[in-house]
């Protein structure tokens, strides 16, 4: 589920950084010093003088991650959250949308005098057209209104480079497109983006602030924000040009030490890297049967390596929902949370702050995820914001591109081969097959680049089954330029093996392939052996290891992105139109109101389980 960033060109898109929060608490094994209520037991100052000052106060930490500019409720299966029912069955609950997220956060804050809201990256980037068309300025405006206090940057914050990320933080109109609303200058984020482990190669200085300290009535909590060290592998080279990304553990530990020296003993880490719980349901108990037993992935080792000075980890990137405890290096349980994606879930964590030690009473930290349901009242300021930007986007967003007869699932398919992935790969092959267009014989599409489903139900006034430009853009918002390159049969087989080995072994990235390209994926095996090499065929003929083939793919894949080093070895490159242009052209050529495009069969990759 991790987002695969790519460069955005033709249409306007944005990357905004979002900082991750790390609340560093210098207590490795600190037990509650007095009672949870403090000194009201007759021991210590205040005895005999009426109501004593409490020893602790509860700080509410609200958090979310991977919003990706989804201001409107995400459509189709992408807008559902799985919920385990009392009888053990699982129910899909429609969730998300800025109008509901704002309401949920505001309701949660009521009655909590100490409340701080943090995010763990990818607030912007790979956004639907309503936000992406305006370089995510609408999302930054919405987050300002929601009173976000701090966020870490995620990989998508770098989609358009460090300069654009800095503009999202500091404000100012877009350097080439100017101001979008007459008489209004973009103000930038009024919350800090934290980028502790992203530095400039030349100066060694962080791209943005590495940490911030939240203060209220003498309570101080430090937040450190990092993105995953592997960001350059999942962002186009242009987006990370001149930047260096450092180890998450070393970076957080470095700044936790610095905060501790400044007297900030309570620390939270905002980390744009995550894990995979054993269940996709938001209310799954991932501490069953034991602490942290129900979660796997990169965040587990990161959590085990981060100093005990840090009291809680708010994470993201994998688009999963979990609230788990993972032991710190001292062997003490520490809360690690993530809140799904697209604003569908938020996490409510209670941090009990000891006013004497200035630290968090770790044994009392509790977290729970909550669904951002759509049956609550909408936040009027969000409704107004969405309407205002939709009016500006309408001339472009509402233009019909084609027609479909039913939902064509992409991100929400939940299968290695996605129906929408087949449509996109076929569109790329068709658009680049002609000799003067590149002579492509097959096409590959990276699954992380497919950001949504094509949904049959109308999103506005266009009518059911009509695919608008806005809906197509939401599916493919990066506007990557297409490449056609020469690769040998041997290199193609290696690329298929890289789907399930190396950096992709823990979390497979199954390429979507064009019609005529078939092979078998044996999931009973491990690593590269999962690819049955003699099953790989093009138009029914076995792939010849020594033969050269013309292969179409977006510039991100052609650069070796997502761990596909073999695809980066292509030669004789021809640059074609954008992926979005080819997708829309295909929809126009293959559908009418009378003969809409039907979901294609998923029979190109044979799965052995």
XYZ file of C-alpha atoms in Angstrom:
609
model
C 0.000 0.000 0.000
C 2.922 2.305 0.214
C 2.740 5.303 -2.012
C 5.101 5.430 -4.884
C 6.014 9.037 -5.580
C 6.745 10.223 -8.986
C 7.364 13.471 -10.723
C 4.504 15.575 -11.723
C 4.756 17.605 -14.864
C 1.945 18.469 -17.220
C -0.898 19.030 -14.845
C -0.165 20.973 -11.761
C 0.634 18.938 -8.715
C 2.047 19.494 -5.412
C 4.131 18.007 -2.775
C 3.776 19.345 0.648
C 5.838 18.174 3.462
C 4.381 16.821 6.532
C 6.253 16.389 9.650
C 6.307 13.396 11.883
C 6.033 13.741 15.572
C 8.294 12.177 18.062
C 7.628 12.812 21.664
C 10.820 12.028 23.387
C 10.521 11.003 26.964
C 13.702 10.411 28.811
C 12.282 7.663 30.875
C 13.360 4.235 29.958
C 11.447 2.434 32.615
C 9.909 5.258 34.588
C 7.017 4.085 36.659
C 4.280 6.462 37.757
C 5.968 8.545 40.405
C 2.977 9.134 42.628
C -0.587 8.190 41.859
C -2.071 9.093 38.532
C -3.736 11.962 40.329
C -0.550 13.029 42.060
C -0.184 14.371 45.537
C -3.724 14.216 46.786
C -2.831 11.316 49.093
C -1.468 13.341 52.005
C 2.185 12.947 51.038
C 4.231 15.879 49.816
C 3.664 19.615 49.380
C 0.170 20.891 49.772
C -0.894 18.514 52.540
C -3.361 20.285 54.727
C -3.721 23.281 52.389
C -6.891 22.542 50.517
C -6.622 21.166 46.984
C -3.034 20.216 46.136
C -1.597 20.779 42.697
C -1.896 17.576 40.651
C 1.298 15.674 39.989
C 0.347 14.781 36.414
C -1.752 16.099 33.562
C -3.038 14.127 30.594
C -1.980 15.403 27.187
C -4.154 14.314 24.270
C -2.164 13.529 21.121
C -4.356 13.340 18.014
C -2.585 12.055 14.918
C -3.071 10.944 11.324
C -0.969 10.270 8.237
C -0.980 9.850 4.448
C -3.791 12.299 3.720
C -2.528 12.749 0.132
C -4.703 15.783 -0.490
C -7.974 13.856 -0.126
C -10.190 16.786 0.786
C -13.309 15.159 -0.612
C -14.319 11.711 0.665
C -12.297 9.094 -1.255
C -14.535 7.209 -3.696
C -15.256 3.503 -3.969
C -13.359 0.894 -1.972
C -10.562 3.422 -1.357
C -13.000 5.226 0.937
C -13.776 2.260 3.183
C -12.273 1.206 6.509
C -12.535 -2.389 7.735
C -14.058 -2.813 11.186
C -14.191 -6.039 13.193
C -17.681 -6.590 14.586
C -18.598 -8.147 17.936
C -19.350 -11.477 16.240
C -15.944 -11.532 14.527
C -17.187 -10.573 11.062
C -15.653 -7.631 9.223
C -17.694 -4.662 8.007
C -16.611 -2.001 5.490
C -17.351 1.486 6.842
C -17.335 4.530 4.485
C -14.892 7.062 5.937
C -12.785 10.128 5.284
C -13.109 13.573 3.778
C -11.846 16.864 5.205
C -15.347 17.921 6.306
C -15.561 14.862 8.549
C -11.916 14.759 9.619
C -12.163 18.350 10.866
C -15.373 17.520 12.755
C -13.835 14.385 14.285
C -10.742 16.232 15.495
C -12.755 19.134 16.902
C -15.127 16.800 18.722
C -12.228 14.774 20.137
C -10.544 17.903 21.511
C -13.570 18.925 23.601
C -12.883 18.647 27.305
C -9.135 18.182 26.771
C -7.266 21.324 27.879
C -3.977 19.821 26.732
C -4.432 18.652 23.132
C -1.850 18.556 20.339
C -2.415 17.363 16.749
C 0.388 15.820 14.722
C 0.862 14.031 11.412
C 3.370 11.546 10.029
C 3.888 12.650 6.444
C 2.418 12.532 2.947
C -0.163 15.184 3.711
C 0.211 16.186 0.080
C 1.420 14.589 -3.126
C -0.339 11.986 -5.314
C -3.428 14.077 -4.602
C -6.809 14.141 -6.350
C -7.277 16.937 -8.874
C -9.054 19.271 -6.435
C -5.769 19.634 -4.537
C -3.154 18.457 -7.048
C -4.207 20.875 -9.779
C -3.264 23.709 -7.444
C -0.015 22.207 -6.162
C -1.775 21.167 -2.961
C -2.354 24.690 -1.718
C -5.989 23.744 -0.870
C -4.784 20.943 1.420
C -2.338 23.176 3.278
C -5.143 25.697 3.764
C -7.424 22.944 5.095
C -4.769 21.652 7.517
C -4.248 25.188 8.806
C -7.975 25.428 9.530
C -7.933 22.002 11.230
C -5.276 23.327 13.644
C -2.599 20.792 12.781
C 0.304 21.560 15.133
C 3.159 19.706 13.450
C 3.922 17.124 10.778
C 6.832 15.130 9.471
C 7.675 15.134 5.796
C 6.897 11.996 3.835
C 8.387 10.817 0.571
C 5.606 12.517 -1.414
C 6.514 15.870 0.044
C 9.561 15.624 -2.224
C 7.681 14.837 -5.450
C 8.348 18.334 -6.773
C 11.659 18.953 -5.023
C 12.934 20.767 -1.943
C 12.189 24.245 -3.288
C 8.482 23.488 -3.704
C 8.379 21.850 -0.290
C 9.895 24.984 1.202
C 7.241 27.094 -0.572
C 4.498 25.005 0.990
C 6.019 25.738 4.381
C 6.795 29.422 3.935
C 4.165 30.516 1.415
C 4.293 32.491 -1.797
C 2.628 31.884 -5.134
C 3.824 29.151 -7.481
C 6.987 30.147 -9.385
C 5.557 29.368 -12.835
C 1.783 29.315 -12.388
C 1.495 32.254 -10.040
C -1.425 32.850 -7.705
C -4.595 30.826 -8.251
C -7.071 33.224 -6.677
C -7.192 36.885 -7.607
C -5.853 39.123 -4.879
C -4.803 36.186 -2.693
C -1.241 35.146 -1.962
C -0.626 31.626 -0.693
C 0.295 31.920 2.988
C 1.960 28.546 3.450
C 1.597 26.173 6.381
C 1.171 27.700 9.812
C 2.442 24.454 11.341
C 6.071 23.268 11.084
C 7.089 20.569 8.652
C 9.863 18.524 10.224
C 12.583 16.990 8.044
C 15.312 15.878 10.443
C 16.850 13.235 8.188
C 16.604 15.067 4.843
C 19.659 17.280 4.369
C 21.264 19.268 1.577
C 24.292 17.423 0.199
C 26.443 20.539 0.057
C 25.731 22.121 3.439
C 24.617 19.093 5.430
C 21.779 21.168 6.884
C 18.228 19.798 7.194
C 15.850 20.869 4.418
C 13.416 22.063 7.095
C 13.384 22.120 10.898
C 14.408 18.790 12.469
C 12.226 19.194 15.541
C 9.861 21.503 17.381
C 8.697 21.838 20.987
C 4.997 22.159 21.793
C 4.344 24.113 24.980
C 1.301 24.845 27.107
C 1.115 25.983 30.732
C 4.571 24.648 31.510
C 4.030 21.340 29.672
C 6.683 20.758 27.001
C 6.669 17.986 24.397
C 9.297 17.692 21.707
C 8.462 16.373 18.234
C 11.087 14.992 15.840
C 10.064 14.319 12.232
C 11.705 11.992 9.696
C 10.792 10.348 6.410
C 11.960 6.898 5.402
C 15.648 6.634 4.542
C 14.671 4.938 1.273
C 12.847 8.026 -0.042
C 15.244 8.412 -3.042
C 14.240 4.910 -4.228
C 10.575 5.866 -4.507
C 10.779 9.464 -5.734
C 11.987 10.621 -9.134
C 15.626 11.676 -9.239
C 14.626 15.289 -9.919
C 12.578 15.427 -6.720
C 15.516 14.495 -4.472
C 18.271 16.175 -6.461
C 20.941 17.660 -4.181
C 19.504 15.954 -1.101
C 20.671 13.173 1.196
C 18.448 10.989 3.378
C 19.788 9.549 6.619
C 19.069 6.570 8.853
C 15.826 7.025 10.791
C 17.096 5.553 14.083
C 20.384 7.481 14.142
C 18.616 10.748 13.276
C 15.873 10.440 15.877
C 18.360 9.403 18.557
C 20.611 12.347 17.713
C 17.856 14.926 18.110
C 16.296 13.187 21.123
C 19.643 13.643 22.861
C 19.676 17.307 21.839
C 16.154 17.870 23.166
C 17.010 16.070 26.387
C 19.989 18.396 26.907
C 17.600 21.330 26.494
C 15.440 19.972 29.300
C 12.731 18.573 27.022
C 12.126 15.132 28.542
C 8.885 14.231 26.754
C 9.457 13.339 23.122
C 7.353 11.951 20.268
C 8.815 10.771 16.963
C 6.866 11.348 13.752
C 8.142 8.753 11.300
C 7.025 8.351 7.704
C 7.694 4.630 7.655
C 5.402 1.894 8.824
C 4.437 -1.700 9.180
C 1.815 -4.261 8.297
C -0.599 -5.497 10.964
C -1.853 -9.068 10.737
C -5.348 -7.701 10.076
C -6.415 -4.762 7.901
C -9.173 -3.849 10.364
C -8.504 -0.587 12.209
C -9.704 -2.019 15.533
C -7.571 -5.182 15.403
C -5.652 -5.830 18.632
C -2.103 -6.122 17.354
C -0.846 -6.776 20.894
C -2.581 -10.125 20.866
C -1.303 -12.609 21.922
C 1.643 -10.459 23.112
C 2.948 -6.876 22.737
C 3.729 -6.148 19.091
C 3.095 -9.743 17.977
C 0.578 -8.640 15.385
C 2.743 -6.262 13.371
C 5.647 -6.723 10.974
C 7.625 -4.541 8.587
C 10.348 -1.875 8.746
C 8.841 0.079 11.644
C 9.367 -2.826 14.067
C 13.176 -2.728 13.836
C 13.127 1.068 13.811
C 11.036 1.117 16.996
C 13.377 -1.354 18.669
C 16.359 0.865 17.859
C 15.052 4.296 18.870
C 16.253 5.555 22.231
C 13.985 5.118 25.273
C 14.060 8.918 25.554
C 11.307 8.856 22.924
C 7.913 8.120 24.479
C 5.748 7.314 21.462
C 6.059 6.781 17.703
C 3.489 8.145 15.241
C 4.083 6.409 11.908
C 2.743 6.184 8.351
C 3.638 5.315 4.748
C 2.064 1.831 4.613
C -1.515 3.185 4.747
C -2.359 0.732 7.538
C -4.141 1.313 10.848
C -2.583 0.014 14.047
C -1.944 0.893 17.684
C 0.691 -1.518 18.967
C 3.321 -1.650 21.648
C 6.861 -2.551 20.583
C 9.684 -2.845 23.116
C 12.311 -0.087 23.142
C 16.057 -0.858 23.505
C 15.613 -1.036 27.292
C 12.935 -3.708 26.892
C 10.040 -1.488 27.897
C 6.862 -1.381 25.827
C 6.321 1.774 23.776
C 3.297 2.796 21.715
C 3.596 2.741 17.896
C 0.593 3.989 15.930
C -0.628 4.602 12.387
C -3.997 5.867 11.147
C -4.673 4.281 7.744
C -4.725 6.919 4.971
C -6.771 9.576 3.162
C -8.136 10.984 6.464
C -10.268 7.889 7.111
C -8.929 7.259 10.622
C -7.375 9.306 13.413
C -5.480 8.123 16.487
C -6.181 9.403 20.002
C -3.233 8.841 22.363
C -3.164 9.795 26.036
C 0.254 10.943 27.256
C 0.340 11.301 31.040
C 2.831 14.107 31.742
C 4.627 14.210 35.086
C 4.892 17.872 36.074
C 7.872 17.196 38.356
C 10.059 15.058 36.075
C 8.759 16.770 32.885
C 8.513 13.299 31.383
C 5.765 11.007 30.147
C 4.654 8.213 32.474
C 5.202 5.560 29.862
C 3.247 2.831 31.611
C 0.118 4.964 31.299
C 0.346 5.732 27.565
C -2.776 4.515 25.778
C -3.767 4.771 22.098
C -6.861 3.945 20.091
C -7.795 4.432 16.446
C -11.153 5.925 15.523
C -13.011 5.951 12.205
C -13.725 9.327 10.608
C -17.338 8.424 9.890
C -19.496 10.185 7.334
C -22.652 10.147 9.466
C -21.500 13.113 11.598
C -22.051 16.793 10.898
C -19.782 18.315 8.260
C -17.395 21.116 9.208
C -18.816 24.144 7.402
C -15.434 25.815 6.863
C -14.242 22.688 5.034
C -17.432 22.528 2.953
C -16.894 26.146 1.940
C -13.207 25.578 1.158
C -13.973 22.559 -1.032
C -16.734 24.439 -2.883
C -14.458 27.429 -3.513
C -11.637 25.361 -4.994
C -14.036 23.103 -6.914
C -15.440 26.194 -8.630
C -11.928 27.158 -9.751
C -11.180 23.596 -10.911
C -14.552 22.915 -12.565
C -13.698 23.858 -16.177
C -10.928 21.252 -16.192
C -12.166 18.706 -13.659
C -15.617 18.105 -15.104
C -14.632 17.399 -18.719
C -15.802 13.868 -19.690
C -13.058 11.487 -20.854
C -14.940 8.222 -21.324
C -17.537 5.812 -19.964
C -17.418 2.670 -17.814
C -20.096 0.022 -17.174
C -19.073 -0.756 -13.561
C -16.381 0.011 -10.989
C -12.889 -0.762 -12.323
C -10.836 -1.323 -9.203
C -7.234 -0.284 -8.882
C -5.859 0.475 -5.438
C -8.915 -1.050 -3.822
C -8.713 -4.345 -5.735
C -6.569 -6.001 -3.066
C -5.136 -8.460 -5.608
C -1.700 -8.651 -7.278
C -3.263 -8.060 -10.705
C -5.668 -5.116 -10.676
C -8.393 -4.624 -13.321
C -7.510 -0.924 -13.522
C -3.825 -1.815 -13.736
C -4.596 -3.819 -16.867
C -6.487 -0.897 -18.406
C -3.610 1.504 -17.702
C -0.937 -0.867 -19.048
C -3.046 -1.475 -22.183
C -3.453 2.275 -22.657
C 0.299 2.755 -22.474
C 1.001 -0.076 -24.915
C -1.613 1.127 -27.406
C -0.412 4.721 -27.274
C 3.246 3.805 -27.828
C 3.026 0.753 -30.111
C 3.290 2.585 -33.434
C 6.804 2.660 -34.889
C 6.953 6.454 -34.767
C 5.670 6.456 -31.163
C 8.309 4.077 -29.802
C 7.382 0.668 -31.188
C 6.381 -0.724 -27.767
C 5.689 -4.473 -27.564
C 4.618 -4.531 -23.919
C 4.033 -2.118 -21.035
C 4.640 -2.180 -17.291
C 2.819 -0.032 -14.710
C 3.965 0.283 -11.078
C 1.118 -0.491 -8.646
C 1.948 2.420 -6.337
C 1.262 4.840 -9.179
C -2.392 3.768 -9.318
C -3.866 5.967 -6.610
C -7.582 5.145 -6.698
C -10.360 3.143 -8.350
C -12.490 4.218 -11.301
C -15.933 4.401 -9.722
C -19.188 3.991 -11.659
C -21.259 6.239 -9.379
C -21.195 9.915 -10.330
C -18.821 12.133 -8.344
C -20.715 15.283 -9.342
C -23.294 16.206 -11.899
C -21.740 14.227 -14.767
C -23.950 11.141 -14.385
C -23.177 7.529 -13.471
C -20.545 5.794 -15.572
C -18.970 8.991 -16.888
C -15.223 9.269 -16.256
C -14.258 12.911 -15.804
C -10.810 14.443 -16.142
C -10.798 14.920 -12.367
C -11.487 11.219 -11.783
C -8.806 10.159 -14.262
C -6.355 12.562 -12.635
C -7.131 11.083 -9.216
C -6.146 7.647 -10.557
C -2.878 8.906 -12.113
C -1.974 12.242 -10.511
C 1.784 12.243 -11.113
C 1.612 13.121 -14.801
C 4.734 11.105 -15.485
C 6.182 11.238 -18.951
C 6.196 7.880 -20.724
C 9.399 6.173 -21.918
C 9.950 3.342 -24.386
C 13.268 1.504 -23.976
C 15.153 -1.570 -25.161
C 15.436 -4.404 -22.632
C 16.525 -7.992 -23.158
C 14.380 -10.964 -22.251
C 16.844 -11.726 -19.459
C 16.481 -8.204 -18.052
C 12.694 -8.509 -18.170
C 12.795 -11.742 -16.166
C 15.127 -10.094 -13.651
C 12.667 -7.195 -13.338
C 9.839 -9.644 -12.616
C 12.004 -11.276 -9.945
C 12.666 -7.869 -8.390
C 8.914 -7.605 -7.721
C 9.273 -10.250 -5.011
C 12.923 -10.061 -3.926
C 15.493 -7.583 -2.688
C 13.906 -4.413 -1.318
C 10.481 -5.681 -2.443
C 10.650 -9.104 -0.760
C 9.013 -8.000 2.490
C 6.280 -6.077 0.668
C 5.877 -7.279 -2.915
C 5.341 -4.728 -5.691
C 3.590 -6.561 -8.521
C 3.864 -4.726 -11.845
C 0.697 -4.369 -13.881
C 1.256 -5.771 -17.373
C -0.278 -5.163 -20.784
C -2.350 -7.704 -22.719
C -0.364 -10.502 -24.309
C 2.220 -10.616 -21.501
C 1.669 -13.570 -19.153
C 3.510 -15.478 -16.444
C 3.016 -17.519 -13.261
C 3.682 -16.266 -9.734
C 4.220 -19.114 -7.275
C 3.494 -17.757 -3.800
C 4.422 -21.077 -2.168
C 8.069 -20.230 -2.902
C 10.161 -17.355 -1.529
C 12.042 -14.456 -3.112
C 12.985 -14.548 -6.790
C 11.985 -18.214 -6.999
C 8.347 -17.067 -6.964
C 8.680 -16.196 -10.657
C 8.280 -19.349 -12.769
C 10.783 -18.311 -15.438
C 9.697 -20.680 -18.202
C 6.118 -19.412 -17.854
C 6.992 -15.862 -18.969
C 5.498 -15.330 -22.420
C 4.714 -12.509 -24.837
C 1.773 -13.194 -27.143
C 2.026 -16.900 -26.365
C 5.750 -17.220 -27.136
C 8.354 -17.851 -24.453
C 10.550 -14.844 -23.752
C 13.975 -15.158 -25.413
C 16.668 -14.148 -22.869
C 18.943 -12.857 -25.633
C 16.323 -11.018 -27.655
C 15.685 -7.268 -27.313
C 12.153 -6.042 -26.637
C 10.677 -2.524 -26.731
C 9.085 -1.832 -23.348
C 6.841 1.095 -22.379
C 6.779 2.407 -18.801
C 6.630 5.718 -16.990
C 9.808 7.692 -16.320
C 9.792 6.677 -12.659
C 10.070 2.975 -13.494
C 12.472 3.665 -16.374
C 14.741 5.319 -13.802
C 14.846 2.120 -11.745
C 12.334 3.367 -9.157
C 10.582 1.125 -6.623
C 13.515 -1.287 -6.508
C 13.369 -2.194 -10.224
C 17.045 -1.722 -11.039
C 16.714 -3.933 -14.129
C 14.202 -1.554 -15.693
C 16.683 1.278 -15.211
C 19.094 -0.495 -17.576
C 17.006 0.249 -20.657
C 18.663 1.774 -23.738
C 17.544 3.581 -26.896
C 15.016 5.630 -24.931
C 12.180 7.486 -26.590
C 10.159 9.953 -24.474
C 6.430 9.981 -25.178
C 3.327 11.774 -23.856
C 2.304 11.699 -20.198
C 0.709 8.631 -18.643
C -2.467 10.627 -17.963
C -2.742 11.731 -21.601
C -2.464 8.111 -22.793
C -5.008 6.949 -20.214
C -7.549 9.566 -21.290
C -6.932 8.859 -24.979
C -7.589 5.172 -24.374
C -10.844 5.890 -22.541
C -11.990 8.094 -25.420
C -11.073 5.477 -28.036
C -12.612 2.491 -26.262
C -15.845 3.744 -24.754
C -19.035 5.575 -25.604
C -22.203 6.231 -23.625
C -23.845 3.371 -25.564
C -20.836 1.032 -25.314
C -19.011 1.786 -22.054
C -15.722 0.154 -21.100
C -16.215 -2.956 -18.954
C -13.787 -4.119 -16.243
C -11.225 -6.381 -17.947
C -10.489 -9.950 -16.885
C -7.508 -10.435 -14.586
C -5.910 -13.446 -16.270
C -2.433 -12.231 -17.143
C -0.703 -13.297 -13.946
C -1.447 -16.840 -12.769
C -1.147 -17.094 -8.992
C -0.203 -20.329 -7.234
C -1.042 -20.093 -3.516
